[in-house]
Structures are given as C-alpha cells and as structure tokens.
Coordinates of C-alpha atoms in Angstrom, one line a residue:
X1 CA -4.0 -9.5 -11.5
X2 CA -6.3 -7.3 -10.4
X3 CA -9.6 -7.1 -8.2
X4 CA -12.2 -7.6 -11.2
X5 CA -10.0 -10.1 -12.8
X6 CA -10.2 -12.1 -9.7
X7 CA -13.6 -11.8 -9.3
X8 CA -13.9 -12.6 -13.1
X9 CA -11.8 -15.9 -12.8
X10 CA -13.6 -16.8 -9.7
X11 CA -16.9 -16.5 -11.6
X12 CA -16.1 -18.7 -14.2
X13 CA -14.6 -21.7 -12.4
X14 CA -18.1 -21.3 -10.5
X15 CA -20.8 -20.7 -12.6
X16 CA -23.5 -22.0 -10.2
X17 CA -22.4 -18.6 -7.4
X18 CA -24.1 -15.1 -8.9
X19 CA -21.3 -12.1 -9.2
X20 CA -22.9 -10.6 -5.8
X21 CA -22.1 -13.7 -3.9
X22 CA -18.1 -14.3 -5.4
X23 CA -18.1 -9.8 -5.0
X24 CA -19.2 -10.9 -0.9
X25 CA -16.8 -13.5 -0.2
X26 CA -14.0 -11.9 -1.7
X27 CA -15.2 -8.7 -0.1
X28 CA -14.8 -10.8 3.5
X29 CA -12.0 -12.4 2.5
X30 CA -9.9 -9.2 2.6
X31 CA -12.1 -7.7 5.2
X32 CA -11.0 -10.7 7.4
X33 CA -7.6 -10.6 7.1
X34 CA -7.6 -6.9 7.2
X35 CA -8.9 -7.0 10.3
X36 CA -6.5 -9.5 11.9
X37 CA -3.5 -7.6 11.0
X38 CA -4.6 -4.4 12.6
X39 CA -5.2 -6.4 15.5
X40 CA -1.8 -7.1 15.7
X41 CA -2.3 -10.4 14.4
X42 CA -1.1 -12.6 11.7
X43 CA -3.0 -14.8 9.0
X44 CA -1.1 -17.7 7.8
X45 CA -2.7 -19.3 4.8
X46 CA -0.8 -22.7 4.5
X47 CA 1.1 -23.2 1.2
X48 CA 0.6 -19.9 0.3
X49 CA 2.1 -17.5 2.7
X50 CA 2.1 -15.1 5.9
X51 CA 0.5 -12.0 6.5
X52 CA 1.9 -10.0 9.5
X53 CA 2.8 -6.7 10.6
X54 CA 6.3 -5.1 11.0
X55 CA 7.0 -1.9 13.1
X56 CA 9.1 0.8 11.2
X57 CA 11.1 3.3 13.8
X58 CA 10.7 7.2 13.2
X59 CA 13.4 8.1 10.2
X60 CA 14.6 11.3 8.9
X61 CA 13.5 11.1 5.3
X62 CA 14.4 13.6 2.4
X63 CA 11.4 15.4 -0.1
X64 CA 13.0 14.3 -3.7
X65 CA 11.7 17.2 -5.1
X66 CA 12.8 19.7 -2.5
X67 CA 15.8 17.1 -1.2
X68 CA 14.2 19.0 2.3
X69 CA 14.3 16.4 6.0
X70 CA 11.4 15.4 6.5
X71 CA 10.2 13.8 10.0
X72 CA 8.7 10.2 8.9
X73 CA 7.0 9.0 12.2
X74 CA 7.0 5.4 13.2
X75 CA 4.6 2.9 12.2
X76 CA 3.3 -0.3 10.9
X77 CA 3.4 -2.0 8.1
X78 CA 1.8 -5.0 6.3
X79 CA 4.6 -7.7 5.5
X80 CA 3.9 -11.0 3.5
X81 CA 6.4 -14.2 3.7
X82 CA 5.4 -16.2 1.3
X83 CA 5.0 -20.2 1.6
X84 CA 7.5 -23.0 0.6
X85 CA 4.7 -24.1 -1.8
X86 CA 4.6 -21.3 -3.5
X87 CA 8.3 -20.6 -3.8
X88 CA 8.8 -23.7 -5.2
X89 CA 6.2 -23.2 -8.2
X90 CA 7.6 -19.9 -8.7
X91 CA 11.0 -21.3 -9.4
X92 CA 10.3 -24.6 -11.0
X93 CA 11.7 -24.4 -14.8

C-alpha cells in the first residue's frame, strides 16, 4: 500500500472528514513519529509495533559496479519490531 491508497481508504471509511483534513492528519502522523525517532526516541503503537533507531558502525563496503572499498560512515537507522498482535494475524491460516 501506498501513500494515496491510504489516504483513499481512510476517506472512504470516513466520508464525513474532507481529503485536506485525512491528507493533515496523516501528514502529522508521520511528521510525529518522524520526529521522535530523530530525537533518539521510540514510538510504540500497541498491537501494532515499535519504531526505534539502531546505530550502524563505520564498514568497508564494495561499489558493485566497480567492486572498488568504499568508506560507509556510521549512522542511524530506522528499525520497526512489530507487535504480537500483528504477528499473530500475519500467521493465522
């Protein structure tokens, strides 16, 4: 799924919101958690999951064109644990 189909399911389970309003919300919904996580912070949305940061250590990488070194420099990234909830639906059969 993608952005607009989000926005487009969103908008027809609430048909009283206009498209500008559902286009905000979503808008500070990312916005929000976004900001959290360059913080340093985590979000936790129960039954859904975990948004957090991991720290990656400076690597030695390779160009796969080239197969050159190339310096990759630390940083963060985003990481996601999802929730038991949503584990179990994605396994039920």
């Amino acid at each position: 799924m993608i952005r607009s189909e989000l926005l487009q399911v969103l908008q027809k389970q609430n048909p009283d919101l206009r498209a500008e309003e559902i286009e905000q919300v979503v808008d500070i919904f990312f916005d929000e958690i976004a900001q959290r996580l360059a913080e340093g912070g985590r979000v936790e949305l129960r039954g859904f999951g975990a948004f957090s940061t991991r720290d990656r250590e400076a690597r030695v990488g390779r160009n796969p064109r080239t197969g050159e070194a190339v310096e990759v420099p630390a940083k963060r990234v985003p990481y996601f644990k999802a929730g038991k909830e949503i584990r179990k639906r994605l396994n039920e059969n």
